[in-house]
Short mmCIF file of C-alpha atoms and ligand atoms in Angstrom, two decimals:
data_model
loop_
_atom_site.label_atom_id
_atom_site.label_comp_id
_atom_site.label_asym_id
_atom_site.label_seq_id
_atom_site.Cartn_x
_atom_site.Cartn_y
_atom_site.Cartn_z
CA MET K 1347 133.39 186.45 8.37
CA THR K 1348 133.21 186.76 4.58
CA TRP K 1349 129.59 186.61 3.44
CA PHE K 1350 128.68 184.17 0.70
CA TYR K 1351 127.35 186.95 -1.23
CA ASP K 1352 129.89 189.58 -0.51
CA PRO K 1353 128.47 193.08 -0.48
CA ARG K 1354 132.25 194.51 -0.50
CA ARG K 1355 132.45 193.17 -4.16
CA THR K 1356 130.41 194.13 -7.14
CA TYR K 1357 127.46 192.18 -8.23
CA ASP K 1358 129.33 190.92 -11.34
CA ASP K 1359 132.29 190.00 -9.25
CA ASN K 1360 129.95 187.83 -6.97
CA TYR K 1361 128.33 186.35 -9.93
CA ALA K 1362 131.58 185.27 -11.55
CA HIS K 1363 133.53 184.20 -8.45
CA GLY K 1364 131.14 183.43 -5.63
CA PRO K 1365 129.97 182.00 -3.33
CA PHE K 1366 132.57 183.02 -0.80
CA GLY K 1367 133.36 182.04 2.80
CA PRO K 1368 132.30 178.80 4.64
CA LEU K 1369 129.26 178.31 2.31
CA ALA K 1370 131.70 177.75 -0.60
CA GLY K 1371 133.24 174.78 1.17
CA PRO K 1372 132.01 171.36 2.20
CA ALA K 1373 129.32 170.94 4.91
CA ASP K 1374 131.17 168.59 7.14
CA GLY K 1375 128.89 166.06 9.18
CA LEU K 1376 125.56 167.62 7.97
CA GLU K 1377 123.19 164.83 7.36
CA ALA K 1378 119.90 165.31 5.83
CA PRO K 1379 116.97 164.81 8.31
CA ALA K 1380 113.76 162.94 7.53
CA ARG K 1381 111.38 164.88 5.43
CA THR K 1382 109.28 166.79 7.98
CA ALA K 1383 106.93 169.01 5.96
CA THR K 1384 105.01 169.35 2.74
CA PHE K 1385 105.36 172.66 1.01
CA LEU K 1386 103.24 173.10 -2.16
CA GLY K 1387 103.04 169.47 -2.70
CA HIS K 1388 106.68 168.72 -2.22
CA GLU K 1389 108.01 166.92 0.82
CA VAL K 1390 110.97 168.84 2.32
CA ALA K 1391 113.60 168.12 5.11
CA ARG K 1392 112.84 171.51 6.74
CA PRO K 1393 110.64 174.22 5.06
CA PHE K 1394 113.42 176.62 5.38
CA GLY K 1395 115.84 178.33 2.94
CA ILE K 1396 117.02 181.55 1.31
CA PRO K 1397 114.61 183.84 -0.59
CA ALA K 1398 115.14 185.57 -3.87
CA GLY K 1399 118.24 187.71 -3.82
CA PRO K 1400 121.61 186.30 -2.67
CA LEU K 1401 121.54 183.13 -4.57
CA VAL K 1402 122.59 184.73 -7.93
CA ASN K 1403 123.26 181.60 -9.98
CA ALA K 1404 123.55 177.63 -9.56
CA ALA K 1405 126.92 177.79 -7.82
CA PHE K 1406 125.29 179.71 -4.90
CA ALA K 1407 122.17 177.60 -5.02
CA ALA K 1408 124.20 174.36 -4.83
CA ALA K 1409 126.10 175.63 -1.91
CA ALA K 1410 123.14 176.66 -0.09
CA PHE K 1411 121.56 173.28 -0.54
CA ARG K 1412 124.79 171.49 0.57
CA HIS K 1413 124.70 173.56 3.84
CA GLY K 1414 121.19 172.56 4.77
CA PHE K 1415 118.94 175.37 3.40
CA ASP K 1416 116.25 173.09 1.89
CA VAL K 1417 113.98 175.53 0.05
CA ASN K 1418 115.84 178.07 -1.89
CA VAL K 1419 114.99 180.68 -4.51
CA TYR K 1420 116.97 181.53 -7.49
CA LYS K 1421 117.40 185.34 -7.81
CA THR K 1422 114.68 186.96 -9.94
CA VAL K 1423 115.22 186.85 -13.59
CA ARG K 1424 113.68 188.75 -16.58
CA THR K 1425 113.14 188.14 -20.25
CA GLY K 1426 116.06 190.28 -21.20
CA ALA K 1427 119.43 191.12 -19.92
CA ARG K 1428 119.69 194.10 -17.55
CA ALA K 1429 122.86 195.38 -15.83
CA SER K 1430 122.79 195.85 -11.88
CA HIS K 1431 122.75 199.33 -10.40
CA PRO K 1432 126.26 200.72 -9.75
CA PHE K 1433 128.26 199.31 -6.83
CA PRO K 1434 127.67 199.50 -3.84
CA ASN K 1435 124.40 197.77 -3.55
CA ALA K 1436 124.23 196.50 0.02
CA LEU K 1437 125.36 198.76 2.74
CA ALA K 1438 125.09 198.39 6.52
CA VAL K 1439 122.07 200.44 7.71
CA HIS K 1440 122.09 201.92 11.14
CA VAL K 1441 118.61 201.66 12.57
CA ASP K 1442 117.72 201.53 16.11
CA GLY K 1443 115.07 198.51 16.74
CA ASP K 1444 112.33 198.32 14.11
CA LEU K 1445 112.15 200.23 11.03
CA ALA K 1446 108.72 201.91 10.85
CA ALA K 1447 106.85 201.43 7.58
CA ASP K 1448 106.03 205.14 7.32
CA ARG K 1449 109.45 206.53 8.35
CA THR K 1450 110.34 209.70 6.48
CA GLU K 1451 113.54 210.83 8.26
CA PRO K 1452 116.65 209.35 6.53
CA LEU K 1453 118.84 206.50 8.07
CA VAL K 1454 122.74 206.41 7.91
CA ALA K 1455 124.09 203.64 5.65
CA ASP K 1456 127.72 202.82 5.32
CA GLY K 1457 130.31 199.99 4.61
CA ASP K 1458 130.73 198.96 8.08
CA LEU K 1459 129.23 195.57 7.52
CA ASP K 1460 131.14 193.66 10.21
CA ARG K 1461 128.47 194.10 12.84
CA ALA K 1462 125.51 194.90 10.60
CA THR K 1463 122.17 193.06 11.15
CA SER K 1464 120.19 195.24 8.74
CA ILE K 1465 121.34 196.09 5.21
CA SER K 1466 120.30 197.96 2.09
CA ASN K 1467 119.51 196.12 -1.07
CA SER K 1468 119.71 198.34 -4.17
CA PHE K 1469 120.30 196.06 -7.28
CA GLY K 1470 117.48 197.21 -9.68
CA VAL K 1471 116.90 193.50 -10.42
CA PRO K 1472 119.62 192.60 -12.86
CA SER K 1473 119.28 189.65 -15.06
CA ARG K 1474 121.42 187.63 -17.56
CA ASP K 1475 119.75 186.88 -21.07
CA PRO K 1476 117.45 183.83 -20.89
CA ASP K 1477 120.09 182.09 -23.01
CA ALA K 1478 122.50 182.24 -20.08
CA TRP K 1479 120.13 181.95 -17.09
CA GLN K 1480 118.01 179.06 -18.39
CA PRO K 1481 120.66 176.41 -18.38
CA ASP K 1482 122.10 177.86 -15.06
CA MET K 1483 118.67 177.76 -13.39
CA ALA K 1484 118.30 174.17 -14.70
CA ALA K 1485 121.50 173.28 -12.88
CA ALA K 1486 120.18 174.92 -9.74
CA VAL K 1487 117.10 172.82 -9.88
CA ALA K 1488 119.28 169.61 -10.43
CA ALA K 1489 121.42 170.61 -7.36
CA ALA K 1490 118.48 170.05 -4.94
CA ALA K 1491 118.75 166.77 -3.14
CA GLU K 1492 115.86 164.57 -1.84
CA GLY K 1493 113.78 166.76 0.40
CA GLN K 1494 115.12 169.91 -1.24
CA LEU K 1495 113.37 172.37 -3.50
CA LEU K 1496 114.27 175.22 -5.81
CA VAL K 1497 111.93 178.01 -6.54
CA GLY K 1498 112.54 180.00 -9.68
CA SER K 1499 111.71 183.82 -9.27
CA PHE K 1500 110.91 186.08 -12.08
CA GLN K 1501 109.59 189.50 -12.79
CA GLY K 1502 107.88 191.48 -15.69
CA THR K 1503 109.50 194.42 -17.48
CA HIS K 1504 107.72 197.43 -18.72
CA PRO K 1505 107.75 197.68 -22.52
CA PRO K 1506 110.02 200.24 -24.01
CA ALA K 1507 108.51 203.68 -25.12
CA GLY K 1508 106.58 203.32 -28.38
CA VAL K 1509 105.08 200.15 -27.85
CA ALA K 1510 101.32 200.62 -28.69
CA ASP K 1511 99.46 198.37 -26.19
CA ARG K 1512 101.75 198.81 -23.14
CA GLU K 1513 99.39 196.94 -20.91
CA ALA K 1514 99.12 193.84 -23.02
CA ALA K 1515 102.88 193.89 -23.54
CA TYR K 1516 103.46 194.02 -19.92
CA VAL K 1517 101.17 191.17 -19.20
CA ALA K 1518 102.78 189.19 -22.04
CA ASP K 1519 106.33 189.74 -20.62
CA HIS K 1520 105.28 188.28 -17.30
CA VAL K 1521 103.87 185.17 -19.15
CA ALA K 1522 107.04 184.82 -21.25
CA ALA K 1523 109.26 185.16 -18.04
CA ALA K 1524 107.11 182.38 -16.31
CA ARG K 1525 107.29 180.06 -19.34
CA LEU K 1526 111.01 180.49 -19.51
CA VAL K 1527 111.37 179.69 -15.77
CA ALA K 1528 109.01 176.66 -16.01
CA GLU K 1529 111.05 175.29 -18.98
CA THR K 1530 114.04 175.02 -16.52
CA GLY K 1531 112.20 172.40 -14.52
CA ALA K 1532 111.70 174.67 -11.53
CA PRO K 1533 109.03 172.84 -9.53
CA VAL K 1534 107.70 176.14 -7.99
CA LEU K 1535 107.37 179.55 -9.43
CA GLU K 1536 107.55 183.00 -7.64
CA MET K 1537 106.45 186.21 -9.16
CA ASN K 1538 108.11 189.36 -7.65
CA LEU K 1539 105.56 192.16 -7.38
CA SER K 1540 107.32 194.14 -4.90
CA CYS K 1541 110.58 195.49 -6.06
CA PRO K 1542 111.09 198.78 -4.15
CA ASN K 1543 114.01 199.83 -6.39
CA GLU K 1544 111.62 200.07 -9.35
CA GLY K 1545 109.75 202.89 -7.72
CA THR K 1546 108.15 202.77 -4.34
CA GLY K 1547 104.97 204.52 -5.37
CA ALA K 1548 103.74 202.16 -7.94
CA LEU K 1549 104.57 198.60 -6.72
CA LEU K 1550 102.54 196.18 -8.75
CA CYS K 1551 101.33 194.27 -5.65
CA PHE K 1552 99.24 197.36 -4.79
CA ASP K 1553 97.21 197.00 -7.97
CA ALA K 1554 95.09 193.90 -7.33
CA ALA K 1555 93.10 193.99 -10.40
CA GLN K 1556 96.34 194.18 -12.54
CA VAL K 1557 98.00 191.26 -10.40
CA ALA K 1558 94.84 189.10 -10.93
CA ARG K 1559 95.06 189.59 -14.77
CA ILE K 1560 98.67 188.98 -14.92
CA SER K 1561 98.50 185.91 -12.52
CA GLY K 1562 95.61 184.43 -14.52
CA ALA K 1563 97.56 184.64 -17.63
CA VAL K 1564 100.68 183.23 -16.06
CA LYS K 1565 98.70 180.35 -14.66
CA GLU K 1566 97.13 179.41 -17.86
CA ALA K 1567 100.64 179.30 -19.38
CA VAL K 1568 102.32 177.26 -16.78
CA GLY K 1569 99.57 174.93 -15.89
CA ASP K 1570 99.94 173.00 -12.60
CA VAL K 1571 103.22 174.48 -11.50
CA PRO K 1572 102.57 176.18 -8.18
CA LEU K 1573 102.76 180.11 -8.33
CA ILE K 1574 103.70 182.28 -5.34
CA LEU K 1575 103.32 185.93 -5.38
CA LYS K 1576 106.11 188.03 -3.46
CA LEU K 1577 104.67 190.90 -1.71
CA ALA K 1578 105.63 194.12 -0.16
CA TYR K 1579 104.37 195.33 3.30
CA PHE K 1580 100.63 196.30 3.17
CA ARG K 1581 99.92 199.11 5.61
CA ASP K 1582 96.20 198.87 4.96
CA ASP K 1583 94.48 195.76 6.28
CA ALA K 1584 91.53 196.06 3.94
CA ALA K 1585 93.83 196.44 1.00
CA LEU K 1586 95.56 193.26 1.83
CA ALA K 1587 92.17 191.43 2.29
CA ARG K 1588 91.02 192.80 -1.28
CA PHE K 1589 94.34 191.63 -2.87
CA VAL K 1590 93.95 188.24 -1.32
CA ASP K 1591 90.26 188.06 -2.39
CA ALA K 1592 91.22 188.91 -6.01
CA THR K 1593 94.14 186.45 -6.39
CA ALA K 1594 93.71 183.64 -3.90
CA GLY K 1595 91.59 181.54 -6.36
CA ILE K 1596 94.39 181.94 -9.11
CA VAL K 1597 97.67 181.50 -7.24
CA ASP K 1598 99.13 178.94 -4.85
CA GLY K 1599 100.80 181.13 -2.13
CA TYR K 1600 102.18 184.37 -0.89
CA ALA K 1601 105.75 185.42 0.18
CA ALA K 1602 105.95 188.25 2.48
CA VAL K 1603 107.82 190.40 3.00
CA ASN K 1604 110.14 192.16 0.49
CA THR K 1605 112.28 194.96 1.82
CA LEU K 1606 110.92 198.12 3.53
CA PRO K 1607 111.84 201.45 1.71
CA ALA K 1608 113.99 204.02 3.52
CA ARG K 1609 116.00 207.11 2.54
CA LEU K 1610 119.67 206.31 3.08
CA VAL K 1611 122.31 209.01 3.68
CA ASP K 1612 126.02 208.98 4.56
CA SER K 1613 127.30 210.45 7.65
CA ALA K 1614 127.43 213.90 6.01
CA GLY K 1615 123.79 213.67 5.14
CA ARG K 1616 124.41 213.01 1.32
CA PRO K 1617 122.69 210.17 -0.53
CA ALA K 1618 124.48 206.89 0.47
CA LEU K 1619 124.11 205.21 -2.81
CA PRO K 1620 125.35 206.70 -6.13
CA GLY K 1621 123.00 207.72 -9.06
CA ALA K 1622 119.57 209.06 -9.68
CA GLY K 1623 116.59 207.29 -8.24
CA ARG K 1624 118.54 205.50 -5.45
CA GLU K 1625 117.87 207.90 -2.62
CA VAL K 1626 115.18 205.51 -1.32
CA ALA K 1627 116.28 201.93 -1.21
CA GLY K 1628 114.99 198.64 0.21
CA VAL K 1629 116.19 197.82 3.79
CA CYS K 1630 116.15 194.19 4.95
CA GLY K 1631 117.29 192.31 7.89
CA ASP K 1632 116.73 192.62 11.78
CA ALA K 1633 114.80 195.80 11.49
CA ILE K 1634 112.02 194.46 9.27
CA ARG K 1635 111.38 191.10 11.22
CA TRP K 1636 108.22 192.70 12.65
CA ALA K 1637 106.82 193.47 9.16
CA GLY K 1638 107.39 189.86 7.94
CA LEU K 1639 105.82 188.45 11.15
CA GLU K 1640 102.91 190.80 11.02
CA MET K 1641 102.18 190.08 7.25
CA THR K 1642 102.46 186.33 7.90
CA ALA K 1643 99.98 186.61 10.81
CA ARG K 1644 97.59 188.75 8.90
CA LEU K 1645 97.73 186.25 5.75
CA ALA K 1646 97.16 183.42 8.16
CA ARG K 1647 94.11 185.16 9.72
CA LEU K 1648 92.65 185.73 6.19
CA ARG K 1649 93.32 181.96 5.49
CA ASP K 1650 91.63 180.98 8.65
CA ALA K 1651 88.74 183.15 7.87
CA GLY K 1652 88.20 181.16 4.60
CA ALA K 1653 89.91 183.61 2.05
CA GLY K 1654 91.54 180.67 0.39
CA GLU K 1655 93.88 177.58 0.60
CA PHE K 1656 97.08 179.31 -0.09
CA ALA K 1657 100.65 178.67 1.32
CA ILE K 1658 102.43 181.36 3.25
CA VAL K 1659 106.21 182.08 2.89
CA GLY K 1660 107.51 184.05 5.96
CA VAL K 1661 110.36 186.25 5.13
CA GLY K 1662 112.05 189.08 6.89
CA GLY K 1663 114.71 189.42 9.62
CA VAL K 1664 115.20 185.74 10.47
CA LEU K 1665 118.61 185.62 12.04
CA THR K 1666 118.15 182.56 14.29
CA ALA K 1667 116.46 179.28 14.65
CA ALA K 1668 114.19 180.89 17.19
CA HIS K 1669 113.02 183.56 14.60
CA TYR K 1670 112.29 180.67 12.26
CA ALA K 1671 110.08 178.96 14.86
CA ALA K 1672 108.24 182.35 15.49
CA TYR K 1673 107.29 182.46 11.82
CA ARG K 1674 106.08 178.88 11.85
CA ALA K 1675 104.01 179.79 14.95
CA ALA K 1676 102.65 182.84 13.20
CA GLY K 1677 101.28 180.59 10.41
CA ALA K 1678 104.13 180.29 7.81
CA ASP K 1679 104.25 177.11 5.78
CA ALA K 1680 107.95 177.93 4.93
CA VAL K 1681 110.38 180.43 6.17
CA MET K 1682 113.36 182.18 4.43
CA SER K 1683 116.32 184.26 5.39
CA ALA K 1684 118.50 186.40 3.08
CA THR K 1685 120.19 188.89 5.40
CA GLY K 1686 120.57 186.27 8.28
CA ALA K 1687 121.82 183.58 6.13
CA MET K 1688 124.52 185.84 4.70
CA ILE K 1689 125.57 186.80 8.28
CA ASP K 1690 125.40 183.17 9.52
CA PRO K 1691 125.91 180.43 6.79
CA GLY K 1692 125.25 177.96 9.56
CA LEU K 1693 121.58 179.04 9.93
CA GLY K 1694 120.34 176.18 7.80
CA ALA K 1695 122.21 173.56 9.87
CA ALA K 1696 120.73 175.39 13.00
CA VAL K 1697 117.13 175.25 11.72
CA ARG K 1698 117.56 171.52 10.87
CA ALA K 1699 118.75 170.93 14.47
CA VAL K 1700 115.35 172.30 15.73
CA PRO K 1701 113.14 169.39 16.59
CA ALA K 1702 110.25 169.36 13.89
C1 FMN W 2882 121.29 190.94 -1.77
C2 FMN W 2882 119.78 190.84 -1.83
C3 FMN W 2882 119.13 190.77 -3.19
C4 FMN W 2882 117.69 190.80 -3.21
N1 FMN W 2882 117.22 190.44 -4.43
C5 FMN W 2882 115.85 190.27 -4.56
C6 FMN W 2882 115.38 189.78 -5.84
O1 FMN W 2882 116.00 189.80 -6.79
N2 FMN W 2882 113.95 189.43 -5.86
C7 FMN W 2882 113.11 189.50 -4.72
O2 FMN W 2882 111.92 189.23 -4.76
N3 FMN W 2882 113.72 189.90 -3.47
C8 FMN W 2882 114.97 190.15 -3.46
N4 FMN W 2882 115.54 190.47 -2.19
C9 FMN W 2882 114.71 190.57 -1.01
C10 FMN W 2882 114.60 189.26 -0.26
O3 FMN W 2882 114.04 188.23 -0.86
C11 FMN W 2882 113.82 189.41 1.10
O4 FMN W 2882 112.42 189.66 0.78
C12 FMN W 2882 114.34 190.56 2.01
O5 FMN W 2882 115.82 190.61 1.94
C13 FMN W 2882 113.84 190.35 3.49
O6 FMN W 2882 114.45 189.19 4.02
P1 FMN W 2882 115.72 189.37 4.95
O7 FMN W 2882 115.38 190.22 6.11
O8 FMN W 2882 115.98 187.90 5.44
O9 FMN W 2882 116.91 189.81 4.20
C14 FMN W 2882 116.98 190.74 -2.15
C15 FMN W 2882 117.61 190.77 -0.89
C16 FMN W 2882 119.05 190.95 -0.69
C17 FMN W 2882 119.50 190.90 0.70
#
């Protein structure tokens, strides 16, 4: 089946011509159920949808809403235009069972997507200029029906060489991005702290003090609009507790997990993705469900222990309605699926069919 974001086409081709496959068409016979949950102050039909990534513009977001994905995230934007990493970006990743967080041996990745349940994601967080994405994100916000919600995702960009106070400029860029997203009318914001394609060693989410500074500045700028932080997998439980301790009083929720990094090679052992700095890429889908479920459960334990009042968005490897239920049971207030929704565009309707 053709995926609505089609990894066999370039990012720009997807942006210009997608979505593809069944999601592009009407959703026959799908009726909105009664609103069954409250997520960050908004009543939603089902607290389920597609996380930052595959919904690259308003046409994709509108298609997702139409097909019963009720809480969807518009792909991460920046304060300035940036091109995608060269094609290909999403390859089938051949991994047996769970992908360990500390794996060092390479995995084979190729274009055999027909049976893939785990894929790579190596885009480098491309963005249009705000003049282009702001009106488009506003259209995506407007595409949400009753009981549906669009979340606007953004990310800060490091200042160019030569900028004097790099630290202040980096904080200011996050604030500027958040303001621009809030201006579109997005009712919830998500700040991506976990892009593995920007260098796995120095993910922003592993610097709790810096995140607290940035989040504080962002919240001051956007006021009451809820702010979610998108996290990578924390191997160290104490580090996660310190992170939540530093930020739970500032932000409104956490989304976990982003992709797990792995070294990807072709069948001859050469790097699977072209270009410098892409030997290690993010892997998502079936192989990382364990990590999303574990992070959800750990965040829920911290919440139960009094660490804060935050919402939890469970992400990673949700391929079926049963996986959705497992995340809810682990403590997720909302659940999202990127790879699974691409493989099965009927997943939103399937989750709606689960008794609330
Ligand atoms: C094609 C694609 C693009 C993605 N782009 C982003 C992004 O721009 N920002 C972000 O925070 N996460 C991004 N992600 C990560 C997803 O939001 C999600 O955390 C990850 O894919 C795990 O979920 P899954 O197993 O359901 O795919 C992307 C994922 C995919 C598949």
